[in-house]
CSV table of C-alpha atoms in Angstrom, one decimal:
chain,number,residue,atom,x,y,z
M,1,MET,CA,71.8,87.2,64.4
M,2,ARG,CA,75.0,89.1,64.0
M,3,ARG,CA,76.0,91.2,67.0
M,4,THR,CA,76.9,94.7,66.5
M,5,GLY,CA,79.1,97.0,68.6
M,6,SER,CA,81.2,100.1,68.7
M,7,ILE,CA,84.7,99.9,67.1
M,8,LEU,CA,87.6,102.2,67.3
M,9,VAL,CA,90.2,101.9,64.4
M,10,VAL,CA,93.8,103.3,65.0
M,11,ASP,CA,96.0,103.3,61.9
M,12,ASP,CA,98.0,106.3,60.3
M,13,ASP,CA,97.2,104.9,56.8
M,14,PRO,CA,94.0,106.7,55.7
M,15,ALA,CA,93.1,104.1,53.2
M,16,ILE,CA,93.2,101.2,55.8
M,17,CYS,CA,90.9,103.4,58.0
M,18,VAL,CA,88.4,104.1,55.2
M,19,VAL,CA,88.2,100.4,54.0
M,20,VAL,CA,87.9,99.0,57.4
M,21,GLY,CA,85.6,101.5,58.6
M,22,GLU,CA,83.2,101.2,55.6
M,23,ALA,CA,83.3,97.4,55.9
M,24,LEU,CA,82.5,97.4,59.4
M,25,ARG,CA,79.7,100.1,59.2
M,26,ARG,CA,78.1,97.9,56.4
M,27,GLN,CA,77.9,95.1,59.0
M,28,GLY,CA,75.9,97.6,61.4
M,29,HIS,CA,78.8,98.5,63.6
M,30,LYS,CA,79.4,102.0,64.9
M,31,VAL,CA,83.0,103.1,63.9
M,32,GLU,CA,85.4,105.9,64.7
M,33,ALA,CA,88.9,106.1,63.2
M,34,VAL,CA,92.0,107.9,64.5
M,35,SER,CA,95.7,108.0,63.6
M,36,SER,CA,97.8,108.3,66.8
M,37,ILE,CA,98.3,107.0,70.3
M,38,ARG,CA,97.1,110.4,71.8
M,39,GLN,CA,93.9,110.4,69.7
M,40,ARG,CA,93.4,106.7,70.7
M,41,SER,CA,93.6,107.6,74.4
M,42,GLU,CA,91.2,110.4,73.9
M,43,MET,CA,88.6,108.2,72.0
M,44,LEU,CA,88.9,105.4,74.5
M,45,GLU,CA,87.6,107.9,77.0
M,46,SER,CA,84.8,109.6,75.0
M,47,PHE,CA,83.8,106.7,72.5
M,48,ALA,CA,83.9,103.8,75.0
M,49,PRO,CA,84.4,101.1,72.2
M,50,ASP,CA,83.6,97.4,72.4
M,51,VAL,CA,86.6,96.5,70.2
M,52,LEU,CA,89.8,98.3,69.6
M,53,ILE,CA,91.7,97.7,66.2
M,54,THR,CA,95.1,99.3,66.5
M,55,ASP,CA,98.3,99.4,64.3
M,56,VAL,CA,101.7,98.8,66.2
M,57,MET,CA,103.8,101.6,64.4
M,58,LEU,CA,102.1,104.9,65.0
M,59,PRO,CA,103.4,108.3,64.5
M,60,ASP,CA,103.7,109.1,68.2
M,61,GLY,CA,105.0,105.7,69.5
M,62,ASP,CA,104.4,101.9,69.9
M,63,GLY,CA,100.9,101.1,69.6
M,64,LEU,CA,101.5,97.8,71.7
M,65,GLU,CA,103.2,99.4,74.6
M,66,ASP,CA,100.2,100.4,76.6
M,67,VAL,CA,97.8,97.7,75.6
M,68,ALA,CA,98.0,95.9,78.9
M,69,GLY,CA,97.4,99.1,80.8
M,70,ILE,CA,94.3,99.8,78.5
M,71,LEU,CA,92.9,96.3,79.1
M,72,GLY,CA,93.6,96.8,83.0
M,73,ARG,CA,91.3,99.8,82.9
M,74,TRP,CA,88.7,98.5,80.5
M,75,PRO,CA,88.9,94.6,81.0
M,76,GLU,CA,85.8,94.0,78.7
M,77,LEU,CA,87.4,95.7,75.8
M,78,HIS,CA,88.8,93.3,73.1
M,79,VAL,CA,92.0,94.4,71.3
M,80,ILE,CA,93.0,93.3,67.7
M,81,ILE,CA,96.5,94.1,66.7
M,82,LEU,CA,97.6,95.0,63.0
M,83,SER,CA,101.2,95.0,62.3
M,84,ALA,CA,103.5,95.3,59.3
M,85,GLN,CA,106.3,94.0,61.6
M,86,ASN,CA,105.3,90.3,60.8
M,87,THR,CA,107.7,88.7,63.2
M,88,LEU,CA,107.4,86.1,65.8
M,89,ASN,CA,108.4,88.6,68.4
M,90,THR,CA,105.5,91.0,67.4
M,91,ALA,CA,103.0,87.9,67.7
M,92,ILE,CA,104.4,87.0,71.1
M,93,ARG,CA,104.3,90.6,72.3
M,94,ALA,CA,100.6,90.9,71.2
M,95,THR,CA,99.7,87.7,73.1
M,96,GLU,CA,101.6,88.7,76.2
M,97,LYS,CA,99.9,92.1,76.4
M,98,GLY,CA,96.4,90.4,76.3
M,99,ALA,CA,95.3,91.2,72.7
M,100,PHE,CA,92.4,89.2,71.4
M,101,GLU,CA,93.7,88.7,67.9
M,102,TYR,CA,96.9,89.6,65.9
M,103,LEU,CA,96.9,90.1,62.2
M,104,PRO,CA,100.0,90.6,60.1
M,105,LYS,CA,99.9,93.3,57.4
M,106,PRO,CA,98.9,93.1,54.7
M,107,PHE,CA,95.9,91.6,56.2
M,108,ASP,CA,92.6,90.0,54.7
M,109,LEU,CA,89.7,92.2,55.3
M,110,ASN,CA,87.4,89.1,55.8
M,111,GLU,CA,89.6,87.9,58.5
M,112,LEU,CA,89.5,91.2,60.3
M,113,THR,CA,85.7,91.4,60.2
M,114,ARG,CA,85.4,87.8,61.4
M,115,ALA,CA,87.8,88.6,64.2
M,116,VAL,CA,85.5,91.6,65.2
M,117,SER,CA,82.5,89.4,65.0
M,118,ASP,CA,84.1,86.6,67.2
M,119,ALA,CA,85.3,89.4,69.8
M,120,LEU,CA,81.8,90.7,70.1
M,121,THR,CA,80.3,87.2,70.4
M,122,MET,CA,82.8,86.4,73.2
M,123,LYS,CA,82.1,89.7,74.8
M,124,GLU,CA,78.5,88.8,75.2
M,125,GLY,CA,79.3,85.4,76.5
M,126,ALA,CA,77.9,83.3,73.6
M,127,ASP,CA,78.6,79.6,73.2
M,128,ALA,CA,81.7,78.7,71.4
M,129,GLU,CA,79.8,77.0,68.6
M,130,GLU,CA,78.6,80.6,67.7
M,131,VAL,CA,82.0,82.0,67.2
M,132,GLY,CA,82.8,82.6,63.5
M,133,LEU,CA,79.4,83.2,62.2
M,134,PRO,CA,79.1,84.1,58.4
M,135,HIS,CA,79.9,87.6,57.6
M,136,ASP,CA,79.5,89.8,54.5
M,137,GLY,CA,82.6,92.0,54.5
M,138,LEU,CA,84.3,92.9,51.1
M,139,PRO,CA,83.7,90.1,48.6
M,140,LEU,CA,87.4,90.3,47.9
M,141,VAL,CA,89.9,88.0,49.6
M,142,GLY,CA,93.7,88.2,49.7
M,143,ARG,CA,96.6,89.6,51.5
M,144,SER,CA,99.2,89.8,48.7
M,145,PRO,CA,100.8,93.3,48.0
M,146,ALA,CA,99.0,93.5,44.7
M,147,MET,CA,95.6,92.9,46.4
M,148,GLN,CA,96.5,95.5,49.1
M,149,GLU,CA,97.1,98.0,46.3
M,150,VAL,CA,93.7,97.0,44.8
M,151,TYR,CA,92.1,97.7,48.4
M,152,ARG,CA,93.8,101.0,48.8
M,153,THR,CA,92.6,102.2,45.2
M,154,ILE,CA,89.1,101.2,46.1
M,155,ALA,CA,89.2,103.2,49.3
M,156,ARG,CA,90.4,106.4,47.4
M,157,VAL,CA,87.3,106.1,45.0
M,158,LEU,CA,84.6,105.5,47.4
M,159,SER,CA,83.8,109.3,48.1
M,160,ASN,CA,83.6,110.2,44.5
M,161,ASP,CA,81.9,109.2,41.3
M,162,LEU,CA,84.9,109.0,38.9
M,163,SER,CA,84.6,106.2,36.2
M,164,ILE,CA,86.7,103.0,36.9
M,165,LEU,CA,88.1,100.7,34.4
M,166,VAL,CA,88.9,97.3,36.1
M,167,LEU,CA,91.6,95.3,33.9
M,168,GLY,CA,92.5,91.6,34.5
M,169,GLU,CA,92.2,88.2,32.9
M,170,SER,CA,89.0,86.2,33.0
M,171,GLY,CA,88.3,84.8,36.4
M,172,THR,CA,90.3,87.4,38.4
M,173,GLY,CA,87.2,88.9,40.1
M,174,LYS,CA,86.7,92.0,38.1
M,175,GLU,CA,83.0,92.1,39.1
M,176,LEU,CA,83.6,91.6,42.8
M,177,VAL,CA,85.8,94.7,42.5
M,178,ALA,CA,82.8,96.5,41.0
M,179,GLU,CA,80.4,95.1,43.7
M,180,ALA,CA,83.0,96.4,46.4
M,181,ILE,CA,83.2,99.9,45.0
M,182,HIS,CA,79.3,100.0,45.0
M,183,SER,CA,78.6,98.3,48.3
M,184,LEU,CA,81.1,100.5,50.4
M,185,GLY,CA,80.5,103.8,48.4
M,186,GLN,CA,78.0,106.4,48.7
M,187,ARG,CA,75.5,104.9,46.1
M,188,ARG,CA,75.2,101.6,48.1
M,189,THR,CA,71.5,102.2,48.8
M,190,LYS,CA,70.8,102.3,45.1
M,191,PRO,CA,70.8,99.6,42.5
M,192,PHE,CA,73.8,97.8,41.3
M,193,VAL,CA,73.2,96.7,37.6
M,194,ALA,CA,75.6,94.5,35.5
M,195,ILE,CA,75.7,94.0,31.9
M,196,ASN,CA,78.1,91.7,30.0
M,197,MET,CA,78.7,93.1,26.5
M,198,ALA,CA,80.1,89.8,25.2
M,199,ALA,CA,76.9,87.9,26.1
M,200,ILE,CA,74.5,90.0,24.2
M,201,PRO,CA,73.8,90.0,20.4
M,202,ARG,CA,75.2,92.9,18.7
M,203,GLU,CA,71.8,94.1,17.4
M,204,LEU,CA,70.4,94.0,21.0
M,205,ILE,CA,73.1,95.8,23.0
M,206,GLU,CA,71.7,99.3,22.4
M,207,ALA,CA,68.1,98.1,23.4
M,208,GLU,CA,69.5,96.5,26.6
M,209,LEU,CA,71.5,99.6,27.6
M,210,PHE,CA,69.2,102.3,26.7
M,211,GLY,CA,65.8,100.7,26.6
M,212,TYR,CA,63.3,100.7,23.9
M,213,GLU,CA,59.6,101.9,23.1
M,214,LYS,CA,56.8,99.8,22.2
M,215,GLY,CA,56.9,98.8,18.6
M,216,ALA,CA,60.4,99.9,18.1
M,217,PHE,CA,61.2,96.4,16.7
M,218,THR,CA,59.6,92.9,16.3
M,219,GLY,CA,58.8,91.7,19.7
M,220,ALA,CA,58.9,95.2,21.5
M,221,HIS,CA,55.4,94.9,23.0
M,222,ALA,CA,55.7,97.4,25.7
M,223,ARG,CA,58.2,100.3,26.7
M,224,THR,CA,61.1,98.7,28.6
M,225,ALA,CA,63.7,100.6,30.7
M,226,GLY,CA,67.3,100.0,29.7
M,227,LYS,CA,70.2,99.2,32.1
M,228,PHE,CA,71.1,103.0,32.6
M,229,GLU,CA,67.4,103.7,33.8
M,230,GLN,CA,67.4,100.6,35.9
M,231,ALA,CA,70.7,101.7,37.6
M,232,GLN,CA,69.4,105.2,38.4
M,233,GLY,CA,71.2,106.7,41.3
M,234,GLY,CA,73.5,103.6,41.6
M,235,THR,CA,76.3,101.8,39.7
M,236,LEU,CA,76.2,100.5,36.2
M,237,PHE,CA,78.8,97.7,35.5
M,238,LEU,CA,79.8,97.3,32.0
M,239,ASP,CA,81.6,93.9,31.9
M,240,GLU,CA,83.8,92.9,28.8
M,241,ILE,CA,83.7,96.5,27.4
M,242,GLY,CA,86.3,95.4,24.8
M,243,ASP,CA,83.7,93.3,23.0
M,244,MET,CA,81.3,96.4,22.4
M,245,PRO,CA,80.5,97.0,18.8
M,246,MET,CA,82.0,100.3,17.5
M,247,GLU,CA,78.5,101.6,16.7
M,248,ALA,CA,77.3,101.1,20.4
M,249,GLN,CA,80.6,102.7,21.6
M,250,THR,CA,79.6,106.0,19.8
M,251,ARG,CA,76.1,106.1,21.5
M,252,LEU,CA,77.7,105.2,24.9
M,253,LEU,CA,80.1,107.9,24.7
M,254,ARG,CA,77.3,110.4,23.9
M,255,VAL,CA,75.5,109.2,26.9
M,256,LEU,CA,78.4,109.5,29.2
M,257,GLN,CA,79.1,113.0,28.0
M,258,SER,CA,75.5,114.3,28.3
M,259,GLY,CA,74.1,112.2,31.1
M,260,GLU,CA,71.0,111.5,29.1
M,261,VAL,CA,69.6,108.4,27.2
M,262,THR,CA,67.2,107.9,24.6
M,263,THR,CA,65.4,104.8,24.2
M,264,VAL,CA,65.6,102.8,20.9
M,265,GLY,CA,62.5,104.1,18.9
M,266,GLY,CA,62.1,107.0,21.3
M,267,SER,CA,62.8,110.8,20.9
M,268,LYS,CA,62.6,112.3,24.3
M,269,PRO,CA,65.8,111.9,26.3
M,270,VAL,CA,65.8,110.7,29.9
M,271,ARG,CA,68.2,112.2,32.5
M,272,VAL,CA,70.3,109.5,34.2
M,273,ASN,CA,72.7,109.6,37.1
M,274,VAL,CA,74.9,106.4,37.5
M,275,ARG,CA,78.4,105.7,38.4
M,276,ILE,CA,80.2,103.6,35.5
M,277,VAL,CA,82.5,100.8,36.4
M,278,ALA,CA,83.7,99.0,33.3
M,279,ALA,CA,85.9,95.9,32.9
M,280,THR,CA,87.7,94.1,30.3
M,281,ASN,CA,90.3,91.2,29.7
M,282,LYS,CA,91.3,92.9,26.4
M,283,ASP,CA,94.1,95.1,25.6
M,284,LEU,CA,92.2,98.3,25.0
M,285,PRO,CA,95.3,100.4,23.5
M,286,GLN,CA,95.9,97.6,21.0
M,287,LEU,CA,92.1,97.6,20.1
M,288,ILE,CA,92.4,101.4,19.6
M,289,GLU,CA,95.4,100.9,17.3
M,290,GLU,CA,93.2,98.4,15.4
M,291,ASN,CA,90.4,100.9,15.1
M,292,ARG,CA,88.1,98.5,17.0
M,293,PHE,CA,87.8,100.8,20.1
M,294,ARG,CA,87.1,104.4,20.4
M,295,GLN,CA,90.0,106.3,22.0
M,296,ASP,CA,87.8,109.1,23.3
M,297,LEU,CA,85.6,106.4,24.9
M,298,TYR,CA,88.8,104.8,26.5
M,299,TYR,CA,89.7,108.1,28.1
M,300,ARG,CA,86.2,108.7,29.3
M,301,LEU,CA,86.2,105.1,31.1
M,302,ASN,CA,89.8,105.0,32.1
M,303,VAL,CA,89.7,107.8,34.8
M,304,VAL,CA,90.9,105.4,37.5
M,305,PRO,CA,92.3,102.1,36.5
M,306,ILE,CA,92.4,99.1,38.8
M,307,SER,CA,94.5,96.1,37.6
M,308,LEU,CA,93.8,92.6,39.0
M,309,PRO,CA,96.6,90.3,39.0
M,310,PRO,CA,96.3,86.7,37.8
M,311,LEU,CA,96.3,84.1,40.5
M,312,ARG,CA,99.6,82.8,39.5
M,313,GLU,CA,101.3,86.1,40.3
M,314,ARG,CA,99.7,86.3,43.9
M,315,ARG,CA,100.4,82.7,45.1
M,316,GLU,CA,100.6,83.9,48.7
M,317,ASP,CA,96.8,84.3,48.3
M,318,VAL,CA,96.2,80.7,47.0
M,319,MET,CA,95.6,79.0,50.4
M,320,ILE,CA,93.7,82.0,51.8
M,321,LEU,CA,91.4,81.8,48.9
M,322,ALA,CA,91.1,77.9,49.1
M,323,ARG,CA,90.2,77.9,52.8
M,324,HIS,CA,87.8,80.8,52.1
M,325,PHE,CA,86.0,78.8,49.5
M,326,LEU,CA,85.8,75.7,51.7
M,327,ASP,CA,84.4,77.8,54.4
M,328,GLN,CA,82.0,79.2,52.0
M,329,ALA,CA,80.8,75.8,50.8
M,330,ALA,CA,80.2,74.7,54.3
M,331,GLN,CA,78.1,77.7,55.0
M,332,GLU,CA,76.0,76.9,52.0
M,333,GLY,CA,75.4,73.4,53.4
M,334,LEU,CA,78.1,71.3,51.9
M,335,PRO,CA,80.3,69.1,54.0
M,336,ARG,CA,83.2,71.0,55.8
M,337,LYS,CA,86.5,70.0,54.4
M,338,SER,CA,90.2,71.0,54.8
M,339,LEU,CA,93.3,70.4,52.9
M,340,SER,CA,96.3,68.3,53.8
M,341,ASP,CA,99.7,69.8,53.7
M,342,GLU,CA,100.6,67.8,50.6
M,343,ALA,CA,97.5,68.9,48.8
M,344,ALA,CA,98.3,72.5,49.9
M,345,GLN,CA,101.6,72.2,48.2
M,346,LEU,CA,100.0,71.0,45.0
M,347,LEU,CA,97.8,74.0,44.9
M,348,MET,CA,100.7,76.2,45.1
M,349,LEU,CA,102.4,74.4,42.3
M,350,TYR,CA,99.6,74.8,39.8
M,351,HIS,CA,99.5,77.6,37.4
M,352,TRP,CA,95.6,78.4,37.6
M,353,PRO,CA,94.9,79.5,34.0
M,354,GLY,CA,91.3,80.1,35.1
M,355,ASN,CA,92.3,82.1,38.0
M,356,VAL,CA,90.3,82.7,41.2
M,357,ARG,CA,87.1,81.2,39.5
M,358,GLU,CA,89.0,78.1,38.7
M,359,LEU,CA,90.1,77.7,42.3
M,360,GLN,CA,86.5,78.4,43.6
M,361,ASN,CA,84.9,75.8,41.4
M,362,LEU,CA,87.7,73.3,42.4
M,363,MET,CA,87.0,73.9,46.1
M,364,GLN,CA,83.3,73.4,45.5
M,365,ARG,CA,83.8,70.2,43.6
M,366,LEU,CA,86.1,68.7,46.2
M,367,ALA,CA,83.7,69.7,49.1
M,368,VAL,CA,81.2,67.4,47.4
M,369,LEU,CA,83.3,64.7,45.9
M,370,SER,CA,85.9,64.0,48.5
M,371,ARG,CA,84.8,61.4,51.0
M,372,GLU,CA,87.3,62.2,53.6
M,373,THR,CA,87.2,65.3,55.9
M,374,VAL,CA,90.9,66.2,55.0
M,375,ILE,CA,91.4,66.3,51.2
M,376,ALA,CA,94.5,64.4,50.3
M,377,ALA,CA,97.1,65.1,47.6
M,378,ASP,CA,95.9,62.3,45.3
M,379,ILE,CA,92.2,63.3,45.4
M,380,LEU,CA,93.4,66.8,44.4
M,381,ARG,CA,95.7,65.6,41.7
M,382,ASN,CA,92.8,63.6,40.2
M,383,ALA,CA,90.6,66.7,40.2
M,384,LEU,CA,93.3,69.0,38.4
M,385,PRO,CA,93.8,68.8,34.8
M,386,LEU,CA,96.0,66.0,33.3
M,387,ALA,CA,99.8,67.0,33.5
M,388,ALA,CA,99.1,69.9,35.8
M,389,VAL,CA,101.6,68.6,38.3
M,390,PRO,CA,104.0,65.8,38.2
M,391,ALA,CA,102.7,62.3,38.9
M,392,ASP,CA,105.6,61.6,41.1
M,393,PHE,CA,105.2,64.8,43.1
M,394,THR,CA,106.4,64.8,46.7
M,395,ALA,CA,105.7,67.8,48.6
M,396,PRO,CA,108.7,70.3,49.4
M,397,SER,CA,107.8,70.2,53.2
M,398,GLU,CA,108.1,66.3,53.1
M,399,GLN,CA,111.3,66.3,51.0
M,400,LEU,CA,112.8,68.8,53.6
M,401,ALA,CA,111.7,66.8,56.6
M,402,GLN,CA,113.2,63.7,55.1
M,403,ALA,CA,116.5,65.6,54.5
M,404,VAL,CA,116.7,67.1,58.0
M,405,GLY,CA,115.9,63.5,59.4
M,406,GLU,CA,118.8,62.0,57.5
M,407,TRP,CA,121.1,64.9,58.6
M,408,ALA,CA,120.2,64.4,62.3
M,409,LYS,CA,120.8,60.7,62.2
M,410,ARG,CA,124.2,61.1,60.7
M,411,GLN,CA,125.1,64.0,63.3
M,412,LEU,CA,123.7,62.0,66.2
M,413,GLY,CA,125.7,58.9,65.0
M,414,ILE,CA,128.9,61.1,65.0
M,415,GLY,CA,128.5,63.1,68.2
M,416,ILE,CA,125.9,61.3,70.4
M,417,SER,CA,128.5,61.0,73.2
M,418,GLU,CA,129.3,64.8,73.2
M,419,PRO,CA,127.2,66.4,76.0
M,420,ASN,CA,127.6,70.0,74.8
M,421,ARG,CA,126.9,69.3,71.2
M,422,ASN,CA,124.5,72.1,69.9
M,423,LEU,CA,122.8,70.4,66.9
M,424,HIS,CA,120.1,73.2,66.6
M,425,ASN,CA,122.7,75.8,65.9
M,426,ASP,CA,124.6,73.3,63.6
M,427,LEU,CA,121.4,72.8,61.6
M,428,LEU,CA,120.8,76.5,61.5
M,429,ALA,CA,124.4,77.0,60.3
M,430,VAL,CA,123.8,74.6,57.3
M,431,VAL,CA,120.3,75.8,56.4
M,432,GLU,CA,120.0,79.6,57.0
M,433,PRO,CA,122.9,80.7,54.7
M,434,VAL,CA,121.1,78.8,51.7
M,435,LEU,CA,117.7,80.2,52.7
M,436,PHE,CA,119.1,83.8,52.9
M,437,GLN,CA,121.0,83.4,49.6
M,438,GLU,CA,118.1,82.1,47.7
M,439,THR,CA,115.8,84.7,49.1
M,440,LEU,CA,118.0,87.6,48.4
M,441,ALA,CA,118.7,86.5,44.9
M,442,ARG,CA,115.0,86.3,44.3
M,443,VAL,CA,114.5,90.0,45.3
M,444,ASP,CA,117.7,91.1,43.5
M,445,GLY,CA,119.5,91.8,46.8
M,446,ASN,CA,116.8,93.9,48.3
M,447,GLN,CA,117.2,93.5,52.1
M,448,LEU,CA,113.9,95.0,53.1
M,449,ARG,CA,111.8,92.8,50.8
M,450,ALA,CA,114.0,89.7,51.7
M,451,ALA,CA,113.3,90.3,55.4
M,452,GLY,CA,109.7,90.6,54.7
M,453,LEU,CA,109.7,87.2,52.7
M,454,LEU,CA,111.6,85.6,55.6
M,455,GLY,CA,109.4,87.1,58.3
M,456,ILE,CA,112.2,88.5,60.2
M,457,ASN,CA,113.4,92.0,61.2
M,458,ARG,CA,115.7,93.7,58.7
M,459,ASN,CA,118.3,94.3,61.5
M,460,THR,CA,118.3,90.6,62.3
M,461,LEU,CA,118.8,89.7,58.7
M,462,ARG,CA,121.8,92.1,58.4
M,463,LYS,CA,123.4,90.5,61.5
M,464,LYS,CA,122.8,87.1,60.1
M,465,LEU,CA,124.4,88.0,56.7
M,466,THR,CA,127.5,89.3,58.6
M,467,ASP,CA,127.6,86.3,60.7
M,468,TYR,CA,127.5,84.2,57.6
M,469,GLY,CA,129.9,86.4,55.5
M,470,LEU,CA,127.2,86.8,52.8
M,471,ASP,CA,127.3,90.0,50.5
M,472,PRO,CA,123.9,91.1,49.3
M,473,SER,CA,125.3,92.9,46.3
M,474,GLN,CA,126.6,89.8,45.0
M,475,LEU,CA,123.3,87.9,45.3
M,476,ARG,CA,121.3,88.1,42.2
M,477,LEU,CA,118.9,85.6,40.3
M,478,ASN,CA,120.5,83.9,37.5
M,479,ASP,CA,117.5,81.6,36.3
């Protein structure tokens, strides 16, 4: 049984407070959220939380500075640190201050809810085997900037009933976004009903959406409620809306404008109250130009757009997702598996035309078919489509290790008798300028973005650039 407790969330980003708070409340926790160190101190006194989730950079100071003092006063409290300063120094400080967990921003919400569960389990003195029990936070996984923007948009729409249009290629997780909006929103106690327009014959779409009366057509043996009525008070997810026939679009628009549906073969309208979330992988503006989609319906649906990026554009999420799906498979009774470093490199090289759904299917297949606990690169290569990756692939990490090994052998051969030789600094002087140049070129000379990719402080990056005589304005991507 999941252990619940009281959680205090401290972050000056309202979207983070909303999303984290709603996800934790959904798991049965009591949650309060504040935005400053002063408010945090007041809530620690009055709220007495079991777990404190706090950002580092707060409007009135460093959120890490007095964590040791807090734990000295409340030794049973578990502290989880969030920080956009994703540096080794921050992680070390969090550990030294006694934090239970440190998660760099942008963080994965499922990782955070798991950390809360683990903290509460440890607080109650549970056996180590119980740590990391299955959880049901947001069904979305990823910490890439693109996914963080998706999370922020979801947070902004939870307290209202605006229509949502989710855009993205097949397999990117559009229905998961709809489920998240419903399960965290104010309609979560009511039904969530989904209908795929592309999977229903054209002549049956209106009957499926609006219902039908007995005798309305051959086979209509009794009055049947449509999806609108089934979703009464909840959320109706209209998937693949771009495949909806024009005649059905006209009637759907009328329903959205009036809030009433009339069954096929019926004459008395029924009042409905549902939230609409639609999704498509089609270019709706292009369909409008081709007179295949109604412009007025598009404006009615596209009040708040949410764009899901393809997996190939959020490669930093590939391994997070892969591990998540392997854990998920183990929770469902399949053998627990992990990926070798070389297999992980292969996953990063693959272009994922089927997006997240393809990755999920692959991980489930490997969990069944791989005989070893650790999935090797050759097993993964055989599971991927032919020609997906080079047959003579050598993991970049392995190539780098070999290169460093050869360099070290040469240097040791040259200067083994020199007692004051600093091989570590010598290696950094060779490697760091190349790394900085390539990173800055990739981000068009933007030092803030480069520092984020490198995982170092921007001031540290500036000093290094000066030391190596590198000019960011001259570093641009040429390929």
